[in-house]
mmCIF file of C-alpha atoms and ligand atoms in Angstrom:
data_model
loop_
_atom_site.group_PDB
_atom_site.id
_atom_site.type_symbol
_atom_site.label_atom_id
_atom_site.label_comp_id
_atom_site.label_asym_id
_atom_site.label_seq_id
_atom_site.Cartn_x
_atom_site.Cartn_y
_atom_site.Cartn_z
ATOM 1 C CA MET A 1 1.616 -5.614 10.280
ATOM 2 C CA GLU A 2 3.200 -3.863 13.281
ATOM 3 C CA TYR A 3 6.962 -3.689 13.732
ATOM 4 C CA PHE A 4 8.951 -3.340 16.946
ATOM 5 C CA ILE A 5 12.673 -2.921 16.270
ATOM 6 C CA SER A 6 15.286 -2.409 18.940
ATOM 7 C CA ASP A 7 18.969 -3.073 19.601
ATOM 8 C CA ASN A 8 17.950 -4.135 23.103
ATOM 9 C CA ILE A 9 16.793 -7.790 23.047
ATOM 10 C CA ALA A 10 15.908 -7.685 26.787
ATOM 11 C CA LYS A 11 13.531 -4.834 26.066
ATOM 12 C CA ILE A 12 11.915 -6.745 23.198
ATOM 13 C CA ASN A 13 11.400 -9.796 25.426
ATOM 14 C CA CYS A 14 9.899 -7.542 28.052
ATOM 15 C CA LEU A 15 7.439 -6.121 25.488
ATOM 16 C CA ILE A 16 6.424 -9.586 24.386
ATOM 17 C CA GLY A 17 5.916 -10.666 28.032
ATOM 18 C CA THR A 18 3.740 -7.597 28.591
ATOM 19 C CA GLU A 19 1.627 -8.399 25.540
ATOM 20 C CA ILE A 20 1.044 -11.968 26.772
ATOM 21 C CA LYS A 21 0.333 -10.760 30.301
ATOM 22 C CA LYS A 22 -2.321 -8.360 28.985
ATOM 23 C CA LEU A 23 -3.995 -11.133 26.955
ATOM 24 C CA ILE A 24 -4.089 -13.502 29.973
ATOM 25 C CA SER A 25 -5.424 -10.806 32.286
ATOM 26 C CA GLU A 26 -8.267 -10.174 29.847
ATOM 27 C CA LYS A 27 -8.804 -13.852 29.035
ATOM 28 C CA PRO A 28 -7.481 -16.188 31.820
ATOM 29 C CA ASN A 29 -8.134 -19.242 29.693
ATOM 30 C CA ALA A 30 -6.371 -17.894 26.658
ATOM 31 C CA VAL A 31 -5.019 -20.374 24.097
ATOM 32 C CA LEU A 32 -1.341 -19.721 23.365
ATOM 33 C CA GLY A 33 0.638 -21.175 20.491
ATOM 34 C CA PHE A 34 4.299 -21.703 21.327
ATOM 35 C CA ALA A 35 7.427 -22.167 19.259
ATOM 36 C CA THR A 36 10.787 -23.765 20.022
ATOM 37 C CA GLY A 37 14.246 -22.768 18.814
ATOM 38 C CA SER A 38 16.616 -20.325 20.465
ATOM 39 C CA THR A 39 14.725 -17.159 19.476
ATOM 40 C CA PRO A 40 11.746 -17.311 21.921
ATOM 41 C CA LEU A 41 13.877 -18.435 24.916
ATOM 42 C CA GLY A 42 14.243 -14.909 26.325
ATOM 43 C CA ALA A 43 10.491 -14.294 26.028
ATOM 44 C CA TYR A 44 9.850 -17.530 27.949
ATOM 45 C CA LYS A 45 12.254 -16.411 30.685
ATOM 46 C CA GLU A 46 10.301 -13.161 30.884
ATOM 47 C CA LEU A 47 7.053 -15.135 31.273
ATOM 48 C CA ILE A 48 8.668 -17.068 34.153
ATOM 49 C CA ASN A 49 9.739 -13.789 35.739
ATOM 50 C CA LEU A 50 6.257 -12.343 35.463
ATOM 51 C CA TYR A 51 4.839 -15.524 37.011
ATOM 52 C CA LYS A 52 7.331 -15.358 39.901
ATOM 53 C CA LYS A 53 6.316 -11.765 40.536
ATOM 54 C CA SER A 54 2.641 -12.968 40.561
ATOM 55 C CA GLU A 55 1.847 -10.846 37.549
ATOM 56 C CA ILE A 56 0.602 -13.765 35.426
ATOM 57 C CA ASP A 57 -1.548 -16.682 36.450
ATOM 58 C CA PHE A 58 -1.232 -19.575 34.008
ATOM 59 C CA SER A 59 -3.633 -21.911 35.835
ATOM 60 C CA GLU A 60 -6.278 -21.780 33.098
ATOM 61 C CA VAL A 61 -4.068 -21.106 30.122
ATOM 62 C CA ILE A 62 -4.038 -23.702 27.307
ATOM 63 C CA THR A 63 -1.035 -24.113 25.011
ATOM 64 C CA PHE A 64 -0.320 -25.781 21.704
ATOM 65 C CA ASN A 65 3.162 -26.098 20.318
ATOM 66 C CA LEU A 66 3.857 -25.769 16.660
ATOM 67 C CA ASP A 67 5.751 -28.952 16.056
ATOM 68 C CA GLU A 68 7.680 -32.017 17.236
ATOM 69 C CA TYR A 69 10.304 -34.319 15.776
ATOM 70 C CA VAL A 70 9.155 -37.769 14.709
ATOM 71 C CA GLY A 71 10.770 -40.612 16.709
ATOM 72 C CA LEU A 72 12.040 -38.653 19.752
ATOM 73 C CA GLU A 73 10.522 -39.693 23.094
ATOM 74 C CA GLN A 74 9.201 -36.934 25.326
ATOM 75 C CA THR A 75 12.060 -37.636 27.736
ATOM 76 C CA ASP A 76 14.681 -37.027 25.021
ATOM 77 C CA PRO A 77 16.396 -33.671 25.715
ATOM 78 C CA ASN A 78 16.132 -32.849 21.972
ATOM 79 C CA SER A 79 12.372 -33.364 21.832
ATOM 80 C CA TYR A 80 10.302 -30.201 21.739
ATOM 81 C CA ARG A 81 8.166 -31.517 24.642
ATOM 82 C CA TYR A 82 11.286 -31.686 26.774
ATOM 83 C CA PHE A 83 12.363 -28.227 25.575
ATOM 84 C CA MET A 84 9.055 -26.657 26.576
ATOM 85 C CA ASP A 85 8.927 -28.429 29.969
ATOM 86 C CA TYR A 86 12.525 -27.499 30.705
ATOM 87 C CA ASN A 87 12.410 -23.897 29.494
ATOM 88 C CA LEU A 88 8.898 -22.890 30.510
ATOM 89 C CA PHE A 89 6.226 -25.239 31.744
ATOM 90 C CA ASN A 90 8.192 -26.648 34.733
ATOM 91 C CA HIS A 91 8.590 -23.106 36.068
ATOM 92 C CA ILE A 92 5.049 -21.739 35.880
ATOM 93 C CA ASN A 93 1.692 -22.843 37.271
ATOM 94 C CA ILE A 94 0.257 -24.259 34.070
ATOM 95 C CA PRO A 95 -1.374 -27.703 34.528
ATOM 96 C CA LYS A 96 0.580 -30.096 32.274
ATOM 97 C CA LYS A 97 -2.674 -31.445 30.884
ATOM 98 C CA ASN A 98 -3.282 -27.984 29.402
ATOM 99 C CA THR A 99 -0.022 -28.119 27.441
ATOM 100 C CA HIS A 100 -0.011 -29.787 24.068
ATOM 101 C CA VAL A 101 2.917 -30.816 21.873
ATOM 102 C CA PRO A 102 2.350 -33.255 18.987
ATOM 103 C CA ASN A 103 3.357 -36.798 19.888
ATOM 104 C CA GLY A 104 6.163 -37.672 17.476
ATOM 105 C CA CYS A 105 6.184 -41.254 18.701
ATOM 106 C CA ALA A 106 2.501 -41.955 18.019
ATOM 107 C CA ALA A 107 1.927 -45.355 16.413
ATOM 108 C CA ASP A 108 -0.282 -43.678 13.823
ATOM 109 C CA LEU A 109 1.186 -40.342 12.894
ATOM 110 C CA GLN A 110 -1.624 -39.375 10.477
ATOM 111 C CA HIS A 111 -4.183 -39.964 13.226
ATOM 112 C CA GLU A 112 -2.090 -37.896 15.624
ATOM 113 C CA CYS A 113 -2.108 -34.997 13.153
ATOM 114 C CA ILE A 114 -5.899 -35.104 12.757
ATOM 115 C CA GLU A 115 -6.345 -35.331 16.552
ATOM 116 C CA TYR A 116 -4.032 -32.395 17.147
ATOM 117 C CA GLU A 117 -5.878 -30.227 14.672
ATOM 118 C CA ASN A 118 -9.172 -31.196 16.293
ATOM 119 C CA MET A 119 -7.867 -30.391 19.750
ATOM 120 C CA ILE A 120 -6.941 -26.899 18.667
ATOM 121 C CA LYS A 121 -10.409 -26.418 17.217
ATOM 122 C CA LYS A 122 -12.074 -27.824 20.354
ATOM 123 C CA ALA A 123 -10.066 -25.360 22.470
ATOM 124 C CA GLY A 124 -11.579 -22.537 20.403
ATOM 125 C CA GLY A 125 -8.515 -21.861 18.226
ATOM 126 C CA VAL A 126 -5.270 -20.114 19.090
ATOM 127 C CA ASP A 127 -5.564 -16.603 20.490
ATOM 128 C CA LEU A 128 -1.878 -15.741 20.169
ATOM 129 C CA GLN A 129 0.768 -17.655 18.287
ATOM 130 C CA ILE A 130 4.516 -17.111 18.850
ATOM 131 C CA LEU A 131 6.626 -17.776 15.763
ATOM 132 C CA GLY A 132 10.318 -17.843 14.864
ATOM 133 C CA ILE A 133 11.614 -18.231 11.321
ATOM 134 C CA GLY A 134 14.077 -20.678 9.802
ATOM 135 C CA HIS A 135 16.837 -19.570 7.385
ATOM 136 C CA ASN A 136 14.829 -20.923 4.455
ATOM 137 C CA GLY A 137 11.674 -19.078 5.587
ATOM 138 C CA HIS A 138 10.071 -22.020 7.368
ATOM 139 C CA ILE A 139 7.549 -21.409 10.125
ATOM 140 C CA GLY A 140 6.868 -24.279 12.478
ATOM 141 C CA PHE A 141 8.392 -27.019 10.366
ATOM 142 C CA ASN A 142 6.600 -25.969 7.204
ATOM 143 C CA GLU A 143 9.403 -26.111 4.666
ATOM 144 C CA PRO A 144 9.489 -24.215 1.321
ATOM 145 C CA GLY A 145 6.811 -25.647 -0.989
ATOM 146 C CA THR A 146 4.307 -26.468 1.790
ATOM 147 C CA PRO A 147 0.802 -25.596 0.541
ATOM 148 C CA PHE A 148 -0.730 -22.557 2.168
ATOM 149 C CA ASN A 149 -3.899 -24.591 2.837
ATOM 150 C CA SER A 150 -2.033 -27.249 4.839
ATOM 151 C CA ILE A 151 -3.207 -28.317 8.292
ATOM 152 C CA THR A 152 -1.274 -30.337 10.904
ATOM 153 C CA HIS A 153 0.851 -32.816 8.933
ATOM 154 C CA VAL A 154 3.929 -34.975 8.831
ATOM 155 C CA VAL A 155 6.824 -33.235 7.099
ATOM 156 C CA ASP A 156 10.125 -34.295 5.633
ATOM 157 C CA LEU A 157 12.768 -31.889 6.950
ATOM 158 C CA ASP A 158 14.884 -29.886 4.539
ATOM 159 C CA GLU A 159 18.597 -30.737 4.733
ATOM 160 C CA ARG A 160 19.310 -27.059 5.574
ATOM 161 C CA THR A 161 16.933 -27.253 8.513
ATOM 162 C CA ARG A 162 18.507 -30.473 9.789
ATOM 163 C CA LYS A 163 21.940 -28.907 9.511
ATOM 164 C CA ALA A 164 20.871 -25.716 11.336
ATOM 165 C CA ASN A 165 19.223 -27.735 14.080
ATOM 166 C CA SER A 166 22.167 -30.156 14.378
ATOM 167 C CA ARG A 167 23.794 -27.700 16.811
ATOM 168 C CA PHE A 168 21.607 -29.248 19.476
ATOM 169 C CA PHE A 169 22.584 -32.851 18.580
ATOM 170 C CA SER A 170 26.011 -34.621 18.512
ATOM 171 C CA THR A 171 25.933 -35.105 14.755
ATOM 172 C CA VAL A 172 23.641 -34.070 11.880
ATOM 173 C CA ASP A 173 22.755 -37.733 11.333
ATOM 174 C CA GLU A 174 21.048 -37.770 14.733
ATOM 175 C CA VAL A 175 18.628 -35.011 13.692
ATOM 176 C CA PRO A 176 15.334 -36.753 12.794
ATOM 177 C CA GLY A 177 14.355 -36.538 9.129
ATOM 178 C CA ARG A 178 10.683 -36.012 9.840
ATOM 179 C CA ALA A 179 8.474 -33.952 12.120
ATOM 180 C CA ILE A 180 4.828 -33.247 12.849
ATOM 181 C CA SER A 181 3.976 -29.592 12.307
ATOM 182 C CA MET A 182 0.898 -27.432 12.441
ATOM 183 C CA GLY A 183 0.203 -26.497 8.819
ATOM 184 C CA ILE A 184 0.328 -23.021 7.320
ATOM 185 C CA LYS A 185 -3.476 -22.794 7.426
ATOM 186 C CA THR A 186 -3.443 -23.857 11.136
ATOM 187 C CA ILE A 187 -0.968 -21.062 11.919
ATOM 188 C CA MET A 188 -2.898 -18.488 9.839
ATOM 189 C CA MET A 189 -6.103 -19.268 11.795
ATOM 190 C CA SER A 190 -4.489 -17.883 14.976
ATOM 191 C CA ARG A 191 -6.197 -14.615 15.933
ATOM 192 C CA LYS A 192 -2.881 -12.901 16.614
ATOM 193 C CA ILE A 193 0.688 -13.759 15.646
ATOM 194 C CA ILE A 194 3.913 -12.574 17.184
ATOM 195 C CA LEU A 195 6.913 -13.205 14.947
ATOM 196 C CA ILE A 196 10.303 -12.885 16.694
ATOM 197 C CA VAL A 197 13.442 -12.513 14.623
ATOM 198 C CA PHE A 198 16.961 -11.939 15.980
ATOM 199 C CA GLY A 199 20.379 -11.838 14.335
ATOM 200 C CA GLU A 200 22.106 -10.774 11.192
ATOM 201 C CA ASP A 201 21.845 -14.262 9.758
ATOM 202 C CA LYS A 202 18.054 -13.810 9.525
ATOM 203 C CA ALA A 203 18.214 -10.355 7.793
ATOM 204 C CA ASP A 204 17.950 -11.670 4.220
ATOM 205 C CA ILE A 205 15.168 -14.158 4.779
ATOM 206 C CA ILE A 206 13.040 -11.763 6.854
ATOM 207 C CA LYS A 207 13.336 -9.099 4.136
ATOM 208 C CA GLU A 208 12.260 -11.640 1.572
ATOM 209 C CA ALA A 209 9.407 -12.929 3.720
ATOM 210 C CA LEU A 210 7.951 -9.576 4.733
ATOM 211 C CA THR A 211 8.513 -7.493 1.636
ATOM 212 C CA GLY A 212 8.983 -10.013 -1.166
ATOM 213 C CA LYS A 213 6.535 -12.043 -3.227
ATOM 214 C CA ILE A 214 3.948 -14.071 -1.321
ATOM 215 C CA THR A 215 4.857 -17.563 -2.318
ATOM 216 C CA GLU A 216 4.778 -21.115 -0.977
ATOM 217 C CA GLN A 217 8.533 -21.208 -1.658
ATOM 218 C CA VAL A 218 8.934 -18.754 1.276
ATOM 219 C CA PRO A 219 6.466 -20.078 3.871
ATOM 220 C CA ALA A 220 6.689 -17.045 6.143
ATOM 221 C CA SER A 221 5.644 -14.744 3.285
ATOM 222 C CA VAL A 222 2.057 -15.941 3.992
ATOM 223 C CA LEU A 223 2.121 -13.741 7.083
ATOM 224 C CA GLN A 224 1.712 -10.705 4.797
ATOM 225 C CA LEU A 225 -1.886 -11.959 4.341
ATOM 226 C CA HIS A 226 -2.636 -12.151 8.105
ATOM 227 C CA PRO A 227 -4.579 -9.198 9.564
ATOM 228 C CA ASN A 228 -2.918 -9.179 13.042
ATOM 229 C CA VAL A 229 0.828 -9.778 13.058
ATOM 230 C CA SER A 230 3.384 -8.064 15.273
ATOM 231 C CA VAL A 231 7.000 -8.521 14.222
ATOM 232 C CA TYR A 232 9.563 -8.086 17.036
ATOM 233 C CA MET A 233 13.093 -7.736 15.631
ATOM 234 C CA ASP A 234 16.502 -6.725 16.774
ATOM 235 C CA ASP A 235 18.338 -4.078 14.695
ATOM 236 C CA LYS A 236 20.556 -6.781 13.101
ATOM 237 C CA ALA A 237 17.635 -8.816 11.747
ATOM 238 C CA ALA A 238 16.009 -5.636 10.558
ATOM 239 C CA SER A 239 19.178 -4.248 8.943
ATOM 240 C CA LYS A 240 18.093 -5.053 5.376
ATOM 241 C CA LEU A 241 14.453 -3.952 5.611
HETATM 242 C C1 GLP B 301 13.073 -24.863 14.298
HETATM 243 C C2 GLP B 301 11.628 -24.723 14.732
HETATM 244 C C3 GLP B 301 11.045 -23.393 14.278
HETATM 245 C C4 GLP B 301 11.996 -22.288 14.621
HETATM 246 C C5 GLP B 301 13.280 -22.478 13.896
HETATM 247 C C6 GLP B 301 14.282 -21.363 14.087
HETATM 248 O O1 GLP B 301 13.230 -25.377 13.024
HETATM 249 N N1 GLP B 301 10.802 -25.788 14.220
HETATM 250 O O2 GLP B 301 9.794 -23.213 14.929
HETATM 251 O O3 GLP B 301 11.433 -21.035 14.289
HETATM 252 O O4 GLP B 301 13.839 -23.687 14.378
HETATM 253 O O5 GLP B 301 15.051 -21.590 15.238
HETATM 254 P P1 GLP B 301 15.992 -20.537 15.957
HETATM 255 O O6 GLP B 301 15.052 -19.644 16.690
HETATM 256 O O7 GLP B 301 16.831 -21.312 16.873
HETATM 257 O O8 GLP B 301 16.746 -19.800 14.887
#
């Protein structure tokens, strides 16, 4: 596991952008795995900057997002499809058909999960997966207790996760109780993982995840078993390591 720690978040986002730019220049049809949440927003802005400076061409890139709420339409500003369009895809030259986010409004959610997993396989697997981490150690929407051999599945969201994510909704009751998420095994099959962690409030969980026991109770602890992870952290998140 490689660590990049800095008190300069802009510099961290720049490094992440450079790593993605290098991958796409070597493999123009790279498969990228994207995450939502506030943490990767700066890195996405950096990708937009690089595109505007003609330093990255996304025309052949394929993307798969980690997760989506069940029951939110793609046009709902709180859906992760909307988040990705608004914060990244609408500003770069990626064909929309190359961007994949699970459909949380599918009539048959189990079928949607199987199809999503198959699409990732058909695309050749994820070359580089961006990850954030939840306060309870979740990655994607894989809550504590999720089996390490899980593939794309429907999950019941932890109350702590719903509360944390309620900042984007009017009330906590509006936060959907379920989501579709790539499984832990799906994430672990990515050839490279970039984990981004910012803020003092993540210091305890990231210490537990990266240096503690590898356990399904702390989903991100599985990353200790992955051969190619880079962790980008600000000094506050790293303060307890
Ligand atoms: C959500 C997403 C995760 C993300 C987490 C942390 O639950 N499903 O992929 O890592 O939020 O979000 P933030 O980066 O806003 O702390």
